[in-house]
Coordinates of N, CA and C in Angstrom, one line a residue:
M498 N -55.0 41.3 0.1 CA -54.7 42.5 -0.7 C -53.9 43.5 0.1
D499 N -53.0 44.3 -0.4 CA -52.4 45.4 0.3 C -53.5 46.4 0.6
E500 N -53.3 46.6 2.0 CA -54.3 47.7 2.5 C -54.1 49.2 1.8
D501 N -53.0 49.5 1.5 CA -52.5 50.6 0.9 C -52.9 50.6 -0.6
A502 N -53.1 49.4 -1.2 CA -53.3 49.5 -2.8 C -54.8 50.2 -3.1
P503 N -54.7 50.9 -4.2 CA -56.0 51.4 -4.7 C -57.2 50.3 -5.0
I504 N -58.3 50.7 -4.7 CA -59.5 49.9 -4.9 C -59.9 50.3 -6.6
T505 N -60.0 49.3 -7.4 CA -60.2 49.7 -8.7 C -61.4 48.9 -9.0
L506 N -62.2 49.7 -10.0 CA -63.4 49.1 -10.6 C -63.3 48.9 -12.1
G507 N -63.5 47.6 -12.5 CA -63.6 47.3 -13.9 C -65.1 47.5 -14.4
I508 N -65.1 48.3 -15.3 CA -66.6 48.9 -15.8 C -66.8 48.6 -17.1
Y509 N -67.9 47.8 -17.3 CA -68.2 47.5 -18.8 C -69.6 48.4 -19.2
V510 N -69.4 49.2 -20.3 CA -70.4 50.0 -20.6 C -71.0 49.4 -22.1
G511 N -72.3 48.9 -21.9 CA -72.9 48.5 -23.1 C -73.9 49.3 -23.7
G512 N -74.8 48.7 -24.5 CA -75.9 49.8 -25.0 C -77.0 50.2 -24.1
E513 N -77.1 49.0 -23.2 CA -78.4 49.1 -22.2 C -78.1 49.0 -20.9
A514 N -76.9 48.8 -20.4 CA -76.5 48.4 -19.1 C -75.0 48.7 -19.0
V515 N -74.9 48.9 -17.6 CA -73.4 49.3 -17.3 C -73.1 48.2 -16.2
E516 N -72.0 47.5 -16.2 CA -71.7 46.5 -15.2 C -70.3 46.7 -14.8
A517 N -70.2 46.5 -13.4 CA -69.0 46.9 -12.6 C -68.5 45.7 -11.8
V518 N -67.2 45.5 -11.7 CA -66.6 44.5 -10.8 C -65.5 45.2 -10.1
S519 N -65.4 45.2 -8.7 CA -64.4 45.9 -8.0 C -63.3 44.9 -7.7
S520 N -62.1 45.4 -7.5 CA -60.9 44.6 -7.0 C -61.1 44.0 -5.5
N521 N -62.1 44.5 -4.9 CA -62.3 43.9 -3.5 C -63.6 42.9 -3.4
G522 N -64.0 42.8 -4.8 CA -65.1 41.5 -5.0 C -66.5 42.1 -5.2
H523 N -66.8 43.4 -5.2 CA -68.2 43.8 -5.3 C -68.7 43.8 -6.9
E524 N -69.8 43.3 -7.0 CA -70.3 43.4 -8.4 C -71.8 44.5 -8.5
T525 N -71.8 45.1 -9.6 CA -73.0 46.0 -9.7 C -73.5 46.0 -11.2
V526 N -74.8 45.8 -11.3 CA -75.4 45.9 -12.5 C -76.3 47.0 -12.7
I527 N -76.2 48.0 -13.5 CA -77.1 49.1 -13.7 C -77.9 49.2 -15.2
R528 N -79.2 49.1 -15.0 CA -79.9 49.0 -16.3 C -80.2 50.5 -16.7
T529 N -79.8 51.0 -17.7 CA -80.1 52.3 -18.2 C -80.1 52.6 -19.7
A530 N -80.9 53.5 -20.2 CA -80.9 53.7 -21.5 C -79.9 54.9 -22.1
N531 N -79.1 55.3 -20.9 CA -78.3 56.5 -21.0 C -77.0 56.1 -20.9
T532 N -76.5 55.0 -21.4 CA -75.2 54.5 -21.0 C -74.0 55.4 -21.4
Q533 N -74.2 56.3 -22.5 CA -73.0 57.0 -23.1 C -72.9 58.2 -22.3
D534 N -73.7 58.4 -21.2 CA -73.5 59.6 -20.3 C -73.0 59.0 -19.0
P535 N -71.7 59.3 -18.7 CA -71.1 58.7 -17.3 C -71.9 59.4 -16.2
G536 N -72.3 60.7 -16.4 CA -73.0 61.2 -15.2 C -74.3 60.5 -14.9
A537 N -74.9 59.7 -15.8 CA -76.0 59.0 -15.4 C -75.8 57.8 -14.4
W538 N -74.7 57.1 -14.5 CA -74.4 55.9 -13.9 C -73.1 55.8 -13.1
L539 N -72.1 56.6 -13.2 CA -70.8 56.4 -12.8 C -70.7 56.3 -11.2
E540 N -71.5 57.5 -10.6 CA -71.5 57.3 -9.1 C -72.3 56.1 -8.5
L541 N -73.2 55.5 -9.4 CA -73.9 54.3 -8.9 C -73.1 53.2 -8.8
T542 N -72.0 53.0 -9.7 CA -71.2 51.8 -9.7 C -70.4 51.8 -8.2
V543 N -70.3 52.9 -7.6 CA -69.3 53.0 -6.4 C -70.1 52.5 -5.1
Y544 N -71.5 52.5 -5.3 CA -72.5 52.2 -4.1 C -72.0 50.7 -3.6
G545 N -71.8 50.4 -2.4 CA -71.4 49.3 -1.8 C -70.0 48.8 -2.1
V546 N -69.1 49.4 -2.5 CA -67.9 49.3 -2.7 C -67.1 50.0 -1.5
D547 N -66.5 49.0 -0.7 CA -65.7 49.5 0.6 C -64.4 50.2 0.4
V548 N -64.3 51.5 0.5 CA -63.0 52.1 0.4 C -62.6 52.8 1.6
E549 N -61.6 52.4 2.2 CA -61.0 53.2 3.3 C -60.9 54.6 3.2
P550 N -61.1 55.3 4.4 CA -60.9 56.8 4.4 C -59.5 57.1 3.9
G551 N -59.5 58.0 2.8 CA -58.3 58.4 2.4 C -57.7 57.4 1.2
G552 N -58.5 56.3 1.0 CA -58.0 55.3 0.0 C -58.2 55.8 -1.3
E553 N -57.4 55.3 -2.2 CA -57.5 55.6 -3.6 C -58.5 54.8 -4.5
L554 N -59.6 55.4 -5.3 CA -60.4 54.7 -6.0 C -60.1 54.9 -7.5
R555 N -60.1 53.8 -8.3 CA -59.7 53.9 -9.8 C -60.9 53.4 -10.5
A556 N -60.9 53.9 -11.8 CA -62.1 53.1 -12.7 C -61.2 52.7 -13.9
A557 N -61.4 51.5 -14.5 CA -61.0 51.0 -15.8 C -62.1 50.6 -16.5
V558 N -62.4 51.6 -17.5 CA -63.8 51.5 -18.2 C -63.5 51.0 -19.7
T559 N -64.4 50.1 -20.1 CA -64.5 49.7 -21.3 C -65.8 50.0 -22.0
F560 N -65.8 50.6 -23.2 CA -67.0 51.0 -24.0 C -67.1 50.2 -25.2
V561 N -68.1 49.4 -25.5 CA -68.3 48.6 -26.6 C -68.4 49.5 -27.9
R562 N -69.1 50.6 -27.6 CA -69.2 51.4 -28.8 C -68.0 52.2 -29.0
G563 N -66.8 52.4 -28.2 CA -65.9 53.1 -28.3 C -66.1 54.5 -27.8
T564 N -65.1 55.4 -27.8 CA -65.1 56.6 -27.2 C -64.6 57.7 -28.0
T565 N -64.9 59.1 -28.0 CA -64.2 60.0 -28.6 C -63.4 60.8 -27.5
R566 N -62.7 61.8 -27.9 CA -61.8 62.5 -26.9 C -62.7 63.3 -26.0
E567 N -63.9 64.0 -26.6 CA -64.8 64.6 -25.7 C -65.4 63.7 -24.8
Q568 N -65.8 62.4 -25.2 CA -66.5 61.5 -24.1 C -65.4 61.1 -23.0
E569 N -64.2 61.1 -23.4 CA -63.1 60.6 -22.4 C -63.0 61.8 -21.4
F570 N -63.1 63.0 -21.9 CA -63.0 64.2 -21.0 C -64.2 64.2 -20.1
T571 N -65.3 63.9 -20.5 CA -66.7 63.8 -19.8 C -66.4 62.6 -18.8
L572 N -65.9 61.7 -19.0 CA -65.6 60.5 -18.1 C -64.8 60.9 -16.9
R573 N -63.8 61.5 -17.3 CA -62.8 62.0 -16.2 C -63.4 63.0 -15.4
R574 N -64.2 64.0 -16.0 CA -65.0 65.0 -15.2 C -65.9 64.4 -14.2
E575 N -66.6 63.5 -14.6 CA -67.8 62.8 -13.9 C -67.0 61.8 -12.9
A576 N -65.9 61.3 -13.2 CA -65.2 60.3 -12.3 C -64.7 61.2 -11.0
R577 N -64.4 62.5 -11.2 CA -64.0 63.3 -9.9 C -65.2 63.3 -9.2
R578 N -66.4 63.7 -9.7 CA -67.6 63.8 -9.1 C -68.1 62.7 -8.1
A579 N -67.7 61.6 -8.9 CA -68.2 60.3 -8.3 C -67.2 59.7 -7.2
G580 N -66.0 60.5 -7.1 CA -65.0 60.3 -6.2 C -63.7 59.2 -6.5
F581 N -63.7 59.2 -7.7 CA -62.5 58.5 -8.3 C -61.3 59.4 -8.4
H582 N -60.2 58.8 -8.4 CA -58.8 59.6 -8.5 C -58.1 59.3 -9.8
R583 N -58.4 58.2 -10.3 CA -57.7 58.0 -11.8 C -58.6 57.1 -12.6
V584 N -58.4 57.3 -13.8 CA -59.2 56.5 -14.8 C -58.4 56.0 -16.0
L585 N -58.8 55.0 -16.5 CA -58.1 54.2 -17.7 C -59.1 53.7 -18.6
V586 N -59.1 54.0 -19.8 CA -60.1 53.6 -20.7 C -59.4 52.3 -21.4
V587 N -60.0 51.2 -21.3 CA -59.7 49.8 -21.9 C -60.3 49.5 -23.0
P588 N -59.5 49.3 -24.2 CA -60.4 48.8 -25.4 C -61.2 47.6 -25.2
A589 N -62.5 47.5 -25.7 CA -63.4 46.5 -25.3 C -62.9 45.2 -25.8
L590 N -62.2 45.1 -27.0 CA -61.7 43.8 -27.6 C -60.7 43.4 -26.6
D591 N -59.8 44.1 -26.0 CA -58.7 43.7 -25.0 C -59.6 43.0 -23.8
A592 N -60.5 43.9 -23.3 CA -61.2 43.4 -22.2 C -61.9 42.2 -22.4
A593 N -62.5 41.9 -23.3 CA -63.3 40.8 -23.8 C -62.3 39.6 -23.9
R594 N -61.3 39.8 -24.6 CA -60.3 38.6 -24.8 C -59.7 38.1 -23.4
R595 N -59.5 39.1 -22.4 CA -59.0 38.7 -21.1 C -60.0 38.2 -20.1
G596 N -61.4 38.8 -20.4 CA -62.3 38.3 -19.3 C -63.1 37.2 -19.7
L597 N -63.6 36.9 -20.9 CA -64.5 35.9 -21.3 C -64.0 34.5 -20.8
R598 N -64.9 33.7 -20.6 CA -64.5 32.3 -20.0 C -63.5 31.6 -20.8
G599 N -62.5 31.2 -20.2 CA -61.3 30.4 -21.0 C -60.3 31.3 -21.7
G600 N -60.7 32.5 -21.8 CA -60.0 33.6 -22.6 C -59.9 33.4 -24.1
V601 N -59.6 34.3 -24.9 CA -59.8 34.3 -26.3 C -58.7 35.0 -26.9
G602 N -57.9 34.0 -27.6 CA -56.5 34.5 -28.2 C -56.7 35.4 -29.2
R603 N -55.6 36.3 -29.6 CA -55.8 37.4 -30.4 C -56.0 36.9 -31.9
N604 N -55.7 35.7 -32.3 CA -56.0 35.2 -33.5 C -57.4 34.5 -33.6
V605 N -58.2 34.5 -32.6 CA -59.4 34.1 -32.7 C -60.4 35.3 -33.1
P606 N -61.2 35.1 -34.2 CA -62.0 36.3 -34.4 C -63.1 36.5 -33.3
L607 N -63.2 37.8 -32.9 CA -64.0 38.2 -31.9 C -64.9 39.2 -32.1
I608 N -66.4 39.0 -31.9 CA -67.4 40.1 -32.2 C -68.1 40.4 -31.1
L609 N -68.0 41.8 -30.9 CA -69.0 42.3 -29.5 C -70.0 43.0 -30.3
L610 N -71.3 42.4 -30.1 CA -72.5 43.1 -30.7 C -72.9 44.3 -29.8
D611 N -73.5 45.3 -30.6 CA -74.1 46.4 -30.1 C -75.2 46.9 -30.9
T612 N -76.3 47.3 -30.5 CA -77.4 47.7 -31.3 C -77.2 48.8 -32.3
E613 N -76.0 49.7 -31.9 CA -75.9 50.8 -32.8 C -74.4 50.7 -33.5
R614 N -73.5 50.0 -32.8 CA -72.1 50.1 -33.3 C -71.4 48.8 -32.7
S615 N -71.3 47.8 -33.5 CA -70.6 46.5 -33.1 C -69.0 46.6 -33.4
Q616 N -68.4 45.7 -32.6 CA -67.0 45.8 -32.8 C -66.7 44.3 -33.3
L617 N -65.4 44.2 -34.2 CA -64.9 43.0 -34.5 C -63.4 43.0 -34.5
G618 N -62.7 42.1 -34.2 CA -61.3 42.1 -34.2 C -60.9 40.6 -34.4
V619 N -59.6 40.6 -35.1 CA -58.9 39.3 -35.3 C -57.5 39.7 -35.7
G620 N -56.5 39.1 -35.0 CA -55.0 39.6 -35.0 C -54.8 40.9 -34.6
S621 N -54.2 41.7 -35.5 CA -53.9 43.0 -35.2 C -55.0 44.1 -35.9
Q622 N -56.1 43.4 -36.4 CA -57.1 44.1 -37.0 C -58.2 44.3 -36.4
H623 N -59.0 45.4 -36.6 CA -60.4 45.5 -36.0 C -61.2 46.5 -36.9
D624 N -62.5 46.4 -36.6 CA -63.4 47.1 -37.5 C -64.7 47.4 -36.7
W625 N -65.5 48.4 -37.1 CA -66.7 48.8 -36.6 C -67.9 48.6 -37.7
V626 N -68.8 48.0 -37.2 CA -70.1 47.7 -38.0 C -71.4 48.3 -37.5
R627 N -72.1 49.2 -38.1 CA -73.2 49.5 -37.9 C -74.3 48.8 -38.5
P628 N -75.4 48.4 -37.7 CA -76.4 47.3 -38.1 C -77.2 48.0 -39.3
I629 N -77.5 47.2 -40.3 CA -78.6 47.6 -41.3 C -79.7 46.7 -41.3
P630 N -80.8 47.3 -41.1 CA -82.0 46.4 -40.9 C -82.2 45.3 -41.9
G631 N -82.3 44.3 -41.4 CA -82.4 43.1 -42.3 C -81.2 42.5 -42.6
R632 N -80.1 43.1 -42.5 CA -78.7 42.6 -42.8 C -77.7 42.7 -41.7
E633 N -78.3 42.7 -40.5 CA -77.3 42.7 -39.2 C -76.3 41.7 -39.4
A634 N -76.7 40.2 -39.5 CA -75.8 39.3 -39.4 C -74.8 39.2 -40.6
R635 N -75.4 39.7 -41.8 CA -74.6 39.6 -42.9 C -73.4 40.7 -42.9
E636 N -73.7 41.8 -42.5 CA -72.7 42.8 -42.3 C -71.5 42.6 -41.6
L637 N -71.8 41.7 -40.4 CA -70.6 41.2 -39.4 C -69.9 40.2 -40.3
A638 N -70.7 39.4 -41.0 CA -69.7 38.3 -41.7 C -68.9 39.1 -42.9
V639 N -69.6 40.0 -43.5 CA -68.9 40.8 -44.7 C -67.5 41.2 -43.9
S640 N -67.7 42.0 -42.9 CA -66.6 42.7 -42.2 C -65.4 41.6 -41.9
L641 N -65.9 40.7 -41.4 CA -64.8 39.4 -41.0 C -64.1 38.9 -42.3
R642 N -64.9 38.7 -43.1 CA -64.2 38.3 -44.4 C -63.3 39.2 -45.1
C643 N -63.7 40.6 -45.0 CA -62.7 41.5 -45.5 C -61.4 41.6 -44.7
M644 N -61.4 41.2 -43.3 CA -60.4 41.5 -42.6 C -59.3 40.3 -42.7
L645 N -60.0 39.1 -43.1 CA -59.2 37.8 -43.2 C -58.9 37.7 -44.7
K646 N -59.4 38.4 -45.7 CA -59.1 38.3 -47.1 C -57.5 38.3 -47.5
P647 N -56.8 39.2 -46.8 CA -55.3 39.4 -47.2 C -54.6 38.1 -46.8
L648 N -55.0 37.1 -45.9 CA -54.4 36.0 -45.5 C -54.3 34.9 -46.4
P649 N -53.1 34.2 -46.4 CA -53.1 32.7 -47.2 C -54.3 32.1 -46.8
P650 N -54.9 31.3 -47.8 CA -55.9 30.3 -47.4 C -55.8 29.6 -46.3
R651 N -54.9 29.0 -46.0 CA -54.6 28.1 -44.9 C -54.6 28.8 -43.6
E652 N -54.1 30.0 -43.5 CA -54.4 30.8 -42.3 C -55.8 31.2 -42.2
R653 N -56.4 31.7 -43.1 CA -57.8 32.0 -43.2 C -58.7 30.8 -42.6
R654 N -58.3 29.6 -42.9 CA -59.2 28.3 -42.3 C -58.8 28.3 -40.9
E655 N -57.4 28.5 -40.6 CA -57.2 28.3 -39.2 C -57.9 29.3 -38.4
R656 N -58.0 30.5 -38.7 CA -58.7 31.7 -38.0 C -60.1 31.3 -37.9
L657 N -60.7 30.8 -38.8 CA -62.1 30.5 -38.9 C -62.5 29.2 -38.1
E658 N -61.6 28.5 -37.5 CA -61.8 27.3 -36.9 C -62.8 27.6 -35.6
R659 N -62.7 28.7 -35.1 CA -63.5 29.3 -34.0 C -63.7 30.6 -34.0
V660 N -64.9 31.1 -34.0 CA -65.4 32.5 -34.0 C -66.2 32.7 -32.7
V661 N -65.8 33.9 -31.8 CA -66.5 34.1 -30.7 C -67.4 35.4 -30.8
V662 N -68.6 35.3 -30.3 CA -69.5 36.2 -30.5 C -70.0 36.6 -28.9
A663 N -69.9 37.9 -28.6 CA -70.3 38.2 -27.2 C -71.3 39.4 -27.3
A664 N -72.3 39.2 -26.3 CA -73.4 40.3 -26.4 C -74.4 39.9 -25.1
P665 N -75.0 40.9 -24.5 CA -76.1 40.6 -23.5 C -77.1 39.7 -24.5
E666 N -77.9 38.9 -23.7 CA -78.9 38.1 -24.5 C -79.8 38.8 -25.1
P667 N -80.6 40.1 -24.7 CA -81.4 40.8 -25.5 C -80.8 41.3 -26.8
V668 N -79.6 41.7 -26.7 CA -78.9 42.3 -27.9 C -78.7 41.0 -28.9
L669 N -78.3 40.0 -28.4 CA -78.0 38.8 -29.2 C -79.3 38.2 -29.9
E670 N -80.3 38.3 -29.2 CA -81.6 37.9 -29.8 C -82.2 38.8 -30.9
R671 N -81.9 40.1 -30.7 CA -82.1 41.0 -31.5 C -81.7 41.0 -32.9
F672 N -80.3 40.5 -33.0 CA -79.5 40.3 -34.1 C -79.9 39.1 -34.8
G673 N -80.2 38.1 -33.8 CA -80.6 36.7 -34.4 C -79.4 35.7 -34.3
R674 N -79.5 34.9 -33.4 CA -78.4 34.0 -33.2 C -78.2 33.1 -34.2
R675 N -79.2 32.4 -34.7 CA -79.2 31.6 -35.7 C -78.8 32.1 -37.0
G676 N -79.1 33.5 -37.4 CA -78.7 34.1 -38.5 C -77.3 34.6 -38.6
I677 N -76.7 34.9 -37.3 CA -75.2 35.1 -37.2 C -74.5 33.8 -37.5
E678 N -74.9 32.8 -36.9 CA -74.2 31.5 -37.2 C -74.4 31.1 -38.6
E679 N -75.4 31.2 -39.2 CA -75.5 30.7 -40.7 C -74.6 31.7 -41.5
E680 N -74.7 33.1 -41.3 CA -73.8 33.9 -42.1 C -72.3 33.6 -42.0
L681 N -71.9 33.5 -40.7 CA -70.4 33.2 -40.4 C -70.0 31.7 -40.8
E682 N -70.8 30.7 -40.9 CA -70.6 29.5 -41.7 C -70.4 29.7 -43.1
A683 N -71.2 30.7 -43.5 CA -71.1 30.8 -45.1 C -69.7 31.4 -45.6
I684 N -69.0 32.0 -44.5 CA -67.6 32.4 -45.1 C -66.6 31.4 -44.5
G685 N -67.0 30.4 -44.1 CA -66.0 29.2 -43.6 C -65.8 29.1 -42.1
A686 N -66.6 29.6 -41.3 CA -66.5 29.4 -39.9 C -66.9 28.0 -39.4
E687 N -66.0 27.2 -38.7 CA -66.4 25.8 -38.3 C -67.1 25.8 -37.0
R688 N -66.8 26.6 -36.2 CA -67.5 26.7 -34.9 C -68.0 28.1 -34.5
V689 N -69.0 28.6 -34.2 CA -69.5 29.9 -33.8 C -69.9 29.6 -32.2
E690 N -69.2 30.4 -31.2 CA -69.4 30.4 -29.8 C -69.9 31.7 -29.3
F691 N -71.0 31.4 -28.6 CA -71.7 32.6 -28.1 C -71.6 32.7 -26.7
H692 N -71.2 34.0 -26.3 CA -71.1 34.3 -24.9 C -72.1 35.5 -24.5
E693 N -72.9 35.3 -23.4 CA -73.9 36.3 -22.9 C -73.3 36.8 -21.5
E694 N -72.1 36.5 -21.1 CA -71.7 36.8 -19.9 C -71.0 38.2 -19.8
T695 N -71.7 39.3 -20.1 CA -71.1 40.7 -20.4 C -70.3 41.0 -19.1
L696 N -70.6 40.6 -17.8 CA -69.9 41.0 -16.7 C -68.4 40.6 -16.7
A697 N -68.2 39.6 -17.9 CA -66.8 39.1 -18.0 C -66.0 40.3 -18.7
L698 N -66.6 41.2 -19.4 CA -66.1 42.4 -20.0 C -65.5 43.5 -18.7
A699 N -66.4 43.5 -17.8 CA -66.0 44.2 -16.6 C -64.6 43.5 -15.9
R700 N -64.8 42.2 -15.8 CA -63.6 41.6 -15.4 C -62.4 41.6 -16.2
G701 N -62.7 41.7 -17.4 CA -61.5 41.9 -18.4 C -60.8 43.2 -18.2
A702 N -61.7 44.3 -18.1 CA -61.1 45.5 -17.8 C -60.4 45.7 -16.5
L703 N -60.8 45.0 -15.4 CA -60.0 44.9 -14.3 C -58.7 44.1 -14.4
I704 N -58.7 43.1 -15.0 CA -57.3 42.3 -15.4 C -56.5 43.4 -16.2
S705 N -57.0 44.0 -17.1 CA -56.3 45.0 -18.0 C -55.7 46.1 -17.1
A706 N -56.5 46.5 -16.1 CA -56.1 47.6 -15.2 C -54.9 47.0 -14.3
A707 N -54.9 45.9 -13.9 CA -53.9 45.5 -13.0 C -52.4 45.3 -13.9
R708 N -52.5 45.3 -15.2 CA -51.4 45.0 -16.0 C -50.9 46.2 -16.5
A709 N -51.8 47.4 -16.5 CA -51.4 48.7 -17.2 C -50.3 49.4 -16.5
P710 N -49.4 49.8 -17.3 CA -48.4 50.8 -16.5 C -49.0 52.1 -15.9
E711 N -48.4 52.5 -14.9 CA -49.1 53.9 -14.3 C -49.2 55.0 -15.2
A712 N -48.2 54.9 -16.2 CA -48.2 56.2 -17.1 C -49.5 56.1 -17.9
R713 N -50.3 55.0 -18.0 CA -51.4 55.0 -18.8 C -52.7 55.6 -18.0
W714 N -52.6 55.5 -16.8 CA -53.7 56.2 -15.9 C -53.9 57.4 -16.2
R715 N -55.0 58.2 -16.1 CA -55.1 59.6 -16.3 C -55.8 60.1 -14.9
R716 N -55.3 61.3 -14.4 CA -56.0 61.9 -13.1 C -57.3 62.5 -13.7
V717 N -58.3 62.4 -12.7 CA -59.5 62.8 -13.1 C -59.3 64.4 -13.4
S718 N -60.4 64.8 -14.2 CA -60.4 66.4 -14.6 C -60.7 67.2 -13.4
R719 N -60.1 68.4 -13.3 CA -60.6 69.3 -12.2 C -61.3 70.5 -12.7
R720 N -61.8 70.4 -14.0 CA -62.5 71.4 -14.6 C -64.0 71.0 -14.7

């Protein structure tokens, strides 16, 4: 590694945990109920990361629930307090496609589960789904079916040959693994693949950071 290169952390922010992987090999998992407040965890992601004096520290952060402009401003403000110099917000679907085991192509339907706001994506389309008690799995299938509906039948069948669902194990069990499988099979999914390796999203954010043009990085807020 270039000694003058910035140290970058890929950070995955889920509903109940924050997970980080650094470009120099350090991994951190932080369990917290306050994941939407960067002030509660951002400084903790730096513990144990070896940064040379005067070196630059960057954060590539992916939020499964997405962010608002206000939340991104808060992230940049808290990043300054934690010692970061630049911040990049990486779309969670992009991070997952790059970080999950074996990679997930853009045409493969991908579902990122969250207890408050899940994400789905296939091709150039994406959607958000809030869980409805007793209908969590069905709402995911309905959203995916709507995204695929404009495609010709043959293309719909091809897209549904493999559907990938990613979530921490407690979240996956809360939704019901078998229920998700049954609802997706009901709309034509041939194989439903489950991934519980959420640290992979942190790795995906790190991969995205390495490929991101410099213009996409934002300096930390000074206010």
